[in-house]
CSV table of C-alpha atoms in Angstrom, one decimal:
chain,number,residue,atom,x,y,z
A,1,UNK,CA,-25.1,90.0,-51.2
A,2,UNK,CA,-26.7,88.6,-48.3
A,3,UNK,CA,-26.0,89.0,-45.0
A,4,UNK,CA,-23.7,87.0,-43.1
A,5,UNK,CA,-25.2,84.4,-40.5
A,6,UNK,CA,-23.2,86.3,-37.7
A,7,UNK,CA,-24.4,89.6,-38.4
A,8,UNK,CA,-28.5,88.4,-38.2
A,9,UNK,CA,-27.7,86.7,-35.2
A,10,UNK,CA,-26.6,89.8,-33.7
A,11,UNK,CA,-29.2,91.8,-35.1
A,12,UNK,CA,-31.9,89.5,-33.7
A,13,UNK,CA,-30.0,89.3,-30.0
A,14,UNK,CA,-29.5,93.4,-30.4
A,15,UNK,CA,-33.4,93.9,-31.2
A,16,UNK,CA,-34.8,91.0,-29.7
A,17,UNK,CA,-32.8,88.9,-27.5
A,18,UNK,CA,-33.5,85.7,-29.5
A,19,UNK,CA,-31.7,83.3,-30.8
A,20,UNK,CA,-31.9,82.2,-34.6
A,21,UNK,CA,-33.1,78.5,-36.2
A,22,UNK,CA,-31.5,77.3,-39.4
A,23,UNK,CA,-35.1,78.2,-41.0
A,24,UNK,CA,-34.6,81.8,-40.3
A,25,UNK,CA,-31.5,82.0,-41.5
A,26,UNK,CA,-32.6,80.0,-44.4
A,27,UNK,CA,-34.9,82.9,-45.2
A,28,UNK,CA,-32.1,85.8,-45.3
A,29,UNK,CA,-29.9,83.6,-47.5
A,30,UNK,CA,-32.9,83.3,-50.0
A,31,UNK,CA,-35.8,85.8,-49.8
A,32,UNK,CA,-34.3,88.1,-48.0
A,33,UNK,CA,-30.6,87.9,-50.2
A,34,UNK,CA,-30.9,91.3,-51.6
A,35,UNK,CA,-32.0,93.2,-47.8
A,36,UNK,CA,-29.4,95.7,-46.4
A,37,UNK,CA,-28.0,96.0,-43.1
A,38,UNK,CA,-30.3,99.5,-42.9
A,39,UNK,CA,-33.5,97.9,-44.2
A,40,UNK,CA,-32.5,94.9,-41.8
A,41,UNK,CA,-32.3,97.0,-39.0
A,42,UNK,CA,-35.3,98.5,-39.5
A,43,UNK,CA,-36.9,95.0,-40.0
A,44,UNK,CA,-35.6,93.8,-36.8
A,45,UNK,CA,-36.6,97.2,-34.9
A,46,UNK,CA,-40.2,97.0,-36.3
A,47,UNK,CA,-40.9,93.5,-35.2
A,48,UNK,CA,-44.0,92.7,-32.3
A,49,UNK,CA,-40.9,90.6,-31.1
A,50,UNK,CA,-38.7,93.8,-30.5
A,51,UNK,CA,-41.6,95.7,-28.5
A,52,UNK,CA,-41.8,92.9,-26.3
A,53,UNK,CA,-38.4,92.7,-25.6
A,54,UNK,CA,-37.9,96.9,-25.1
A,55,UNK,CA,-41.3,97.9,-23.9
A,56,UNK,CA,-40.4,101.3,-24.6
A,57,UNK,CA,-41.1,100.9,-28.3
A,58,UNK,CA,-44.9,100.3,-27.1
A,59,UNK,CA,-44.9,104.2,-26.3
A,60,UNK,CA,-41.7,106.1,-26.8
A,61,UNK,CA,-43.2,109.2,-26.0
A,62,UNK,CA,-43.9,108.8,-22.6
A,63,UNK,CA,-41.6,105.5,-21.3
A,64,UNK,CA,-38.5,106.0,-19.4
A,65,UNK,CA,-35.8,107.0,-21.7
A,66,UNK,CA,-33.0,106.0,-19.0
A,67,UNK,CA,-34.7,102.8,-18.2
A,68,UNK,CA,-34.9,102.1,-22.1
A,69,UNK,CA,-31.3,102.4,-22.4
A,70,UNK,CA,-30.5,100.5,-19.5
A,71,UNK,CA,-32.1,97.7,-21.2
A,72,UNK,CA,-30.3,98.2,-24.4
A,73,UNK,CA,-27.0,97.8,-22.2
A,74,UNK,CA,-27.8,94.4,-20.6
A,75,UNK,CA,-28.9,93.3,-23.5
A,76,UNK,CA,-26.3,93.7,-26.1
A,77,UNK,CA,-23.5,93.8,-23.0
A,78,UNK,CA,-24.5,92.7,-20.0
A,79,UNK,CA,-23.4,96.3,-18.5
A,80,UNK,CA,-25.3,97.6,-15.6
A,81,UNK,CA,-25.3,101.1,-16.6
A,82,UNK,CA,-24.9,102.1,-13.2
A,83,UNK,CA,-21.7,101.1,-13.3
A,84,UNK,CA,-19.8,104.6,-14.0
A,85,UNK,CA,-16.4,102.5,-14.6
A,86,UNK,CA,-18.3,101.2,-17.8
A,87,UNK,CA,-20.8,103.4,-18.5
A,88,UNK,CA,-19.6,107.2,-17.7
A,89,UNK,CA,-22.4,109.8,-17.1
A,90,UNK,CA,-21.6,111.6,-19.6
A,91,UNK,CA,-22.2,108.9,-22.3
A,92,UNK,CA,-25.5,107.9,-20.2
A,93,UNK,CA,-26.6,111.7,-20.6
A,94,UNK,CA,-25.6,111.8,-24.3
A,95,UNK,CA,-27.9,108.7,-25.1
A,96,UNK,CA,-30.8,110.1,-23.0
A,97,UNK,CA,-30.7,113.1,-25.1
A,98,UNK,CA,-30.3,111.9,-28.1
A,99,UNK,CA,-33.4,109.9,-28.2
A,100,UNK,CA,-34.9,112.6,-28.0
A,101,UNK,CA,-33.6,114.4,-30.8
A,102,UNK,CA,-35.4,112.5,-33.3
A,103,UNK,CA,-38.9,110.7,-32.9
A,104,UNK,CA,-37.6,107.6,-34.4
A,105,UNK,CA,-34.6,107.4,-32.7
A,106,UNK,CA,-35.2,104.9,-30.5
A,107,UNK,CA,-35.6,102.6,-33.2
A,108,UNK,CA,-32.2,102.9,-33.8
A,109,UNK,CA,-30.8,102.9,-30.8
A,110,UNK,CA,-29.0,99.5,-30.5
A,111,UNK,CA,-27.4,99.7,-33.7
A,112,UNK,CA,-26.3,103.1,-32.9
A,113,UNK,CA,-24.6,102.3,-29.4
A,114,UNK,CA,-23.1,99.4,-31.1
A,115,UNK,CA,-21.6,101.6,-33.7
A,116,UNK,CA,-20.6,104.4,-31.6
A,117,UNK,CA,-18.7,101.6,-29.2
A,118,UNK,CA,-16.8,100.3,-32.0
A,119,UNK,CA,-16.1,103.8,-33.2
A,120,UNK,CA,-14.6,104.3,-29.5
A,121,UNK,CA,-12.9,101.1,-30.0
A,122,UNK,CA,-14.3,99.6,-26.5
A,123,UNK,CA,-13.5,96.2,-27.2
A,124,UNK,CA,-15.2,94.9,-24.1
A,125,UNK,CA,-18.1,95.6,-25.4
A,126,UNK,CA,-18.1,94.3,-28.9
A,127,UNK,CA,-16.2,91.2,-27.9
A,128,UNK,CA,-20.0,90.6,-25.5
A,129,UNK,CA,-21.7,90.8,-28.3
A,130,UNK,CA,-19.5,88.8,-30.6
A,131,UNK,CA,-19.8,85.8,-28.2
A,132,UNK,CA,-23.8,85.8,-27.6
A,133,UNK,CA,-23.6,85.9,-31.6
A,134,UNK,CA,-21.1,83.0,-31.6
A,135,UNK,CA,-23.5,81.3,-28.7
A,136,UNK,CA,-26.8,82.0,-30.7
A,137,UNK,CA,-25.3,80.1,-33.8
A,138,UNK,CA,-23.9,77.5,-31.8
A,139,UNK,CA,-27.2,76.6,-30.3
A,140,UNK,CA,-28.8,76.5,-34.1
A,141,UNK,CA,-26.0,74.1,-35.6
A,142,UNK,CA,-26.6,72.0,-32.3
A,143,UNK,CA,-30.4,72.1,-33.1
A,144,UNK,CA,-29.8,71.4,-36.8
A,145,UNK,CA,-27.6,68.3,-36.6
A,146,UNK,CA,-30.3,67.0,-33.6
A,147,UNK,CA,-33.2,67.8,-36.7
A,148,UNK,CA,-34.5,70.7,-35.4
A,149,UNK,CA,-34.2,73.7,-38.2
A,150,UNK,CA,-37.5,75.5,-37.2
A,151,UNK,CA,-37.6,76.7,-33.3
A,152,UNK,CA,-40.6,76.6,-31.1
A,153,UNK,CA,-41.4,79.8,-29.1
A,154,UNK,CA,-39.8,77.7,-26.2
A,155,UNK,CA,-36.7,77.0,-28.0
A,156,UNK,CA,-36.3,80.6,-28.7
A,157,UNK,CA,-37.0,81.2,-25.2
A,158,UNK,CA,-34.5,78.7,-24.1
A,159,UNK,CA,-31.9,80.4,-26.6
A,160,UNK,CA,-32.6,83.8,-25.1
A,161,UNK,CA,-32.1,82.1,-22.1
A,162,UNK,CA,-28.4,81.1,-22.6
A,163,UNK,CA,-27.7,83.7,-25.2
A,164,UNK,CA,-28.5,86.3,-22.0
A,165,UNK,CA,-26.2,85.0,-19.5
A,166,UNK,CA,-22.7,85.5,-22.4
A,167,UNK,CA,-20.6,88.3,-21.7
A,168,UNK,CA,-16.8,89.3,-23.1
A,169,UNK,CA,-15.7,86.7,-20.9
A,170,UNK,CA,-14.6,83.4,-22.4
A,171,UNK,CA,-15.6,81.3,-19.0
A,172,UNK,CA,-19.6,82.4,-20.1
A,173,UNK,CA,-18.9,81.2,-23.0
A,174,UNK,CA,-17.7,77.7,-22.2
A,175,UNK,CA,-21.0,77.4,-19.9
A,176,UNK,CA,-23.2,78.4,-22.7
A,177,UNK,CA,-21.9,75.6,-24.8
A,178,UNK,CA,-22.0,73.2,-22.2
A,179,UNK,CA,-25.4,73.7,-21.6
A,180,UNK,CA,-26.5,74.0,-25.3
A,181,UNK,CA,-24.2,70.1,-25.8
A,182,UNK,CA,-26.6,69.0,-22.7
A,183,UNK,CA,-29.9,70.5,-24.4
A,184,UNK,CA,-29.0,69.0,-28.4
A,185,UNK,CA,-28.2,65.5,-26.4
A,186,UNK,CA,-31.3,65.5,-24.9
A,187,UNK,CA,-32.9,66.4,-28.2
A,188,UNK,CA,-31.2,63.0,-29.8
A,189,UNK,CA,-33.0,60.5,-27.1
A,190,UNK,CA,-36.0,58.6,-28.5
A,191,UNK,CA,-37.3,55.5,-27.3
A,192,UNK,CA,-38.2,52.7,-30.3
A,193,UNK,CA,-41.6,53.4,-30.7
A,194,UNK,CA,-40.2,57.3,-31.4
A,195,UNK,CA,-37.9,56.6,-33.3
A,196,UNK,CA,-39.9,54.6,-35.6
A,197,UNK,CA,-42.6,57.8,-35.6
A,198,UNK,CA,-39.6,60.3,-36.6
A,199,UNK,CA,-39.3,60.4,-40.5
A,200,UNK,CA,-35.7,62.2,-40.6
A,201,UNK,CA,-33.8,60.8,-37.3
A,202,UNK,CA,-30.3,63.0,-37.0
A,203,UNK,CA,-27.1,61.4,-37.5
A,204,UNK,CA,-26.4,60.7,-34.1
A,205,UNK,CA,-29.3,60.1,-32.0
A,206,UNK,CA,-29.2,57.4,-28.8
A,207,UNK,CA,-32.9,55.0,-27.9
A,208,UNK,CA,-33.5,54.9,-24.6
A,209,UNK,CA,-35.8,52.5,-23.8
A,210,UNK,CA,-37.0,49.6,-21.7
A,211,UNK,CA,-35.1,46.5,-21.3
A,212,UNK,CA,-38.2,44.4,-22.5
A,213,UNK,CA,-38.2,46.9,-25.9
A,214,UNK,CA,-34.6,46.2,-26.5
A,215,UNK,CA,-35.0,42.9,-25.9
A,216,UNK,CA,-37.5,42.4,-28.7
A,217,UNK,CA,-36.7,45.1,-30.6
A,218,UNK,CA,-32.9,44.3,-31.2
A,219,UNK,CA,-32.5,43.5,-34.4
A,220,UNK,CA,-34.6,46.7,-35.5
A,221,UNK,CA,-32.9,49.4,-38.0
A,222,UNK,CA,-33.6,52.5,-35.8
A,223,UNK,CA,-32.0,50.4,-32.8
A,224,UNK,CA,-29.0,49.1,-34.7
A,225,UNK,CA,-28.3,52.8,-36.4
A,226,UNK,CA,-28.1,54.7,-33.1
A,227,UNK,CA,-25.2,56.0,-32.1
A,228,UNK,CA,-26.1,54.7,-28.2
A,229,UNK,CA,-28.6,52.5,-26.9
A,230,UNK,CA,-29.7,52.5,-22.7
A,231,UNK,CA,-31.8,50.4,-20.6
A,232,UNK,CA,-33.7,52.4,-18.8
A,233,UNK,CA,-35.7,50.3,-17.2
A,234,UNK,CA,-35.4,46.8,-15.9
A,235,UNK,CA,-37.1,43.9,-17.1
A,236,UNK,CA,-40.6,43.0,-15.8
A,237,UNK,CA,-39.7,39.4,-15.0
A,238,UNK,CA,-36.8,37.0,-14.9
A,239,UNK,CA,-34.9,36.9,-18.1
A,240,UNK,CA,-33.6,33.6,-19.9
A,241,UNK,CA,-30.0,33.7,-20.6
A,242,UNK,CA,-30.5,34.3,-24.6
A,243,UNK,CA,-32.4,37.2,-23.7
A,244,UNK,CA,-30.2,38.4,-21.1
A,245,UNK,CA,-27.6,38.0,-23.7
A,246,UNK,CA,-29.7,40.1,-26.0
A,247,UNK,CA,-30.0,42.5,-24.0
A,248,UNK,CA,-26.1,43.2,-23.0
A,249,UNK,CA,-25.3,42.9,-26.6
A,250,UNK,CA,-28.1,45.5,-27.6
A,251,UNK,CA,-27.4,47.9,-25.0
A,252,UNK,CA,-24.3,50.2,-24.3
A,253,UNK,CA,-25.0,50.8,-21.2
A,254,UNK,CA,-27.7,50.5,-18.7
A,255,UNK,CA,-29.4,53.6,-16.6
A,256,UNK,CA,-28.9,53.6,-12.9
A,257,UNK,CA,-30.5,50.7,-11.1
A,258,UNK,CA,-30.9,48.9,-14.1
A,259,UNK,CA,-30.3,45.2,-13.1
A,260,UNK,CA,-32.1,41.6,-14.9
A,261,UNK,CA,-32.8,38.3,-12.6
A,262,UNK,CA,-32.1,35.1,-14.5
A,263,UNK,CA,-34.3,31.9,-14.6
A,264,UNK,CA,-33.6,29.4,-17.6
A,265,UNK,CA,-32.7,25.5,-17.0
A,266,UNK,CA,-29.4,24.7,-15.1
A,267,UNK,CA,-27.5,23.5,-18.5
A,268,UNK,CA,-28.0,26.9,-19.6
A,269,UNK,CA,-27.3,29.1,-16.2
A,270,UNK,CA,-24.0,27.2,-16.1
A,271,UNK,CA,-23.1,28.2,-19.4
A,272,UNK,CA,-24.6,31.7,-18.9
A,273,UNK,CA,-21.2,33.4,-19.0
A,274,UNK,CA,-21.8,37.5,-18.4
A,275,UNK,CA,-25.2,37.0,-18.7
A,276,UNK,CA,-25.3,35.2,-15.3
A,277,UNK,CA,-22.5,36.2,-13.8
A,278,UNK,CA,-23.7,39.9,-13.9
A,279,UNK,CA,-27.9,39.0,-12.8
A,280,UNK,CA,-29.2,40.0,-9.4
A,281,UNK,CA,-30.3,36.9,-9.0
A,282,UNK,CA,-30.3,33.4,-10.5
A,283,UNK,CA,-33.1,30.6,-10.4
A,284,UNK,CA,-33.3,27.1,-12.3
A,285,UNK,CA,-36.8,25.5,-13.8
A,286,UNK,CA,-35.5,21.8,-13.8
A,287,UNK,CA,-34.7,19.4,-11.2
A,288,UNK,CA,-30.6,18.7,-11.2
A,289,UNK,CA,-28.0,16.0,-9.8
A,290,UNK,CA,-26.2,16.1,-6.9
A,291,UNK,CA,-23.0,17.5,-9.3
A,292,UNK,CA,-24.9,20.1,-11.0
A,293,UNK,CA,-26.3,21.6,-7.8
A,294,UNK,CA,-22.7,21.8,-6.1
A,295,UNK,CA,-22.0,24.0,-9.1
A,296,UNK,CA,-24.7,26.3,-8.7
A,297,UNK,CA,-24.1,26.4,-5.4
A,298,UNK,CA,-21.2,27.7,-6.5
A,299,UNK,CA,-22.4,30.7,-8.1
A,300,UNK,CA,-22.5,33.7,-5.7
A,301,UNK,CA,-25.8,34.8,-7.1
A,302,UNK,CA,-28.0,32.0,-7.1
A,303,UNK,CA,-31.0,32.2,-5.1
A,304,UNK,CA,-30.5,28.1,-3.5
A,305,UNK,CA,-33.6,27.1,-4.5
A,306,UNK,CA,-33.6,23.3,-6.4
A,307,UNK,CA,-34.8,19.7,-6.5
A,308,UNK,CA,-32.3,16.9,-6.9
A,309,UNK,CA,-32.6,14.0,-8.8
A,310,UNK,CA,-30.0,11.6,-8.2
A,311,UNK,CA,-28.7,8.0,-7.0
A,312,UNK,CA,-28.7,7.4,-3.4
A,313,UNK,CA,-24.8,5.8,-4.0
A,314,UNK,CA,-24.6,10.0,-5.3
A,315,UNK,CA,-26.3,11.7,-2.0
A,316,UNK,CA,-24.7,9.2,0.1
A,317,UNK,CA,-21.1,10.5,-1.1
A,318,UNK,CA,-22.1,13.6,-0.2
A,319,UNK,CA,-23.1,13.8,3.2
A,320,UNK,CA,-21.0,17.2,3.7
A,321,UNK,CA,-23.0,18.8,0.2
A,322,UNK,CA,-25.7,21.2,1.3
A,323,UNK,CA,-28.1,19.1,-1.2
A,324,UNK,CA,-31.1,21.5,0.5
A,325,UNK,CA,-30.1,24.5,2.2
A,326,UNK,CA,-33.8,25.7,2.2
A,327,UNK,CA,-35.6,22.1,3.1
A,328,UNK,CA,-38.9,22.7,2.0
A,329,UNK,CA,-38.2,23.9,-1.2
A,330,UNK,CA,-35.5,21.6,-2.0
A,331,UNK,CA,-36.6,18.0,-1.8
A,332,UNK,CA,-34.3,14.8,-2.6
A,333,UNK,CA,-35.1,12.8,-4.5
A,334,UNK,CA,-33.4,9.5,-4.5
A,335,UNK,CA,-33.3,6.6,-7.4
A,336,UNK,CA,-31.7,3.1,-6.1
C-alpha cells in the first residue's frame, strides 16, 4: 500500500526541509506504490537534497555531532535545543552518543527523534511537525488548482520558506496559509497575450491587463472565462463613450490610479451615463448650440472647451450663459 501524502510530506520536511509538488506525490502513489516507510526513509536520507540541508551527512565522521542535532530540532520543531525546558540535557547527551554508536546512524536520526518523541508522548512536538506537513500540502493543492503540479527549485525554496517558519502553534499556521493564498493568487494573474500562450489555464485565474487590451480584447474567451479581470493601466488617449463603456463592462475593477478621459461628440457625452459621469475629464469634437453647451456646462467634469453654433435671437437670450468661459478656444458663432 502506498504511502499516505502526509507521511511523504513529512518525510521530505524531516530529511530535507522541502516541500512536495503534486508530481512528486504523483510518483509515490505510482512507481513508488509498493516502497516502505524503512526503504522511504532511507530514500529520503540518501538524497544530495538531504546533505545539503544537514551538512553533516557530507562527513559524519568529523562534523559536529551537537550542531547536527541542533539542526534536526529546528527543523522538524522549531526547538532551540538550548532551551533545557524543551530539550533536557540529558536527552541532548543521549542523542550525541547515540550517533555515535552506529556509523550510519545519523542517517537515521530524524526518524528516530521523531519516533522516540511520540514514544514519550510530547505532543508539542509532533503536533510542529503535523502542521508544516498540513502547510507543505496546502501549498501543493494551492499550486495544483493555480496549474502548477511540478515545482521549480524556487518554488521548493519558497515552500521551505513557509514550511520553516510553522510550529505547534495554530497562529503559524494561519500565517502560512495566508501567505501560501497570496502566492497561488499571484500564480492565477495573466495578462491576454498570457493567457492566450497558456495551454491549460486553472479554473480560476484573473487577466490583468491594460485598459487599451481590454478594450479590444473583450469579447475574447480567455477574457470572458476569468474569474476577475483589472485595468491595470489607463488608457493611452481619450476614450469614446462605447469604449469607455467597454471597458467598465469588461473590467471588475480597476488598479489604483486607473482613470479614462472621454472625448466623443456632445450627443453622445450627454448620454454617456457612467461612462462619463465617472471620466477624469470630458471633451466634445463637434461644435454645439447655445442649449447643448449649458448642459455640458453642467457636467462637473468637462473640460469647457466648445464652439457654438447658434441663432443670434439664441445668444441674445442668453446674455447671463457663459457661452465661452475660455474665449479663445470657444468662438460664437452666430447665424441670423
Amino acid at each position: 500500500m502506498a504511502l499516505s501524502p502526509n507521511v511523504i510530506a513529512a518525510l521530505q520536511i524531516m530529511y530535507t526541509g522541502r516541500g512536495v509538488s503534486a508530481s512528486d506525490l504523483n510518483w509515490w502513489a505510482t512507481d513508488g506504490a509498493n516502497i516502505t516507510y524503512a526503504e522511504a526513509v532511507a530514500l529520503f536520507a540518501s538524497s544530495p537534497d538531504a546533505a545539503i540541508k544537514y551538512p553533516f551527512f557530507q562527513a559524519p565522521q568529523t562534523a559536529d555531532k551537537r550542531q547536527y542535532v541542533a539542526q534536526v530540532f529546528a527543523n522538524l520543531y522549531n526547538i532551540d535545543i538550548n532551551d533545557t525546558s524543551l530539550v533536557p540535557t540529558e536527552e541532548l547527551d543521549y542523542w550525541i552518543n547515540w550517533l555515535s554508536l552506529s556509523p550510519d546512524n545519523y542517517l537515521d536520526f530524524p526518524n528516530a527523534l521523531n519516533n522516540a518523541s511520540a514514544a514519550a508522548g510530547l505532543t508539542d512536538r509532533l503536533e510542529a511537525l503535523t502542521n508544516k506537513a498540513d502547510v507543505s500540502l496546502s501549498y501543493t493543492e494551492a499550486l495544483s488548482t493555480a496549474g502548477v503540479n511540478t515545482f521549480t527549485e524556487a518554488q521548493y525554496a519558497e515552500a521551505a520558506g513557509i514550511i520553516a517558519t510553522v510550529d505547534d502553534t495554530n497562529a503559524s499556521v494561519l500565517a502560512a496559509e495566508a501567505q501560501i493564498v497570496e502566492i497561488a493568487a499571484s500564480l492565477s494573474v495573466f495578462t491576454i497575450a498570457q493567457a492566450q500562450a497558456t495551454p491549460n489555464l486553472p479554473p480560476a485565474y484573473t487577466i490583468s491587463d491594460t485598459a487599451d487590451n481590454l478594450i479590444a480584447g473583450a469579447d475574447d474567451p480567455v477574457v470572458t472565462g476569468a474569474n476577475n479581470v483589472i485595468a491595470n493601466q489607463s488608457p493611452a488617449a481619450p476614450l469614446s463613450v462605447e469604449d469607455a463603456n467597454i471597458l467598465l463592462a469588461t473590467a471588475d475593477e480597476l488598479a489604483a490610479g486607473v482613470t479614462w478621459d472621454i472625448l466623443d461628440t456632445a450627443a453622445d457625452v450627454l448620454a454617456g451615463g457612467a461612462a462619463v459621469s465617472g471620466a477624469a475629464s470630458v471633451g466634445i469634437t463637434d461644435i454645439v448650440d447655445v442649449a447643448t453647451a449649458s448642459q455640458l456646462l453642467a457636467l462637473g467634469n468637462f473640460d469647457g472647451v466648445y464652439a457654438i453654433a447658434d441663432t443670434s435671437a439664441n445668444i441674445v437670450l442668453t446674455q447671463e450663459f457663459p457661452v465661452a468661459p475660455l474665449p479663445s478656444l470657444c468662438p460664437i458663432l452666430t447665424f441670423p
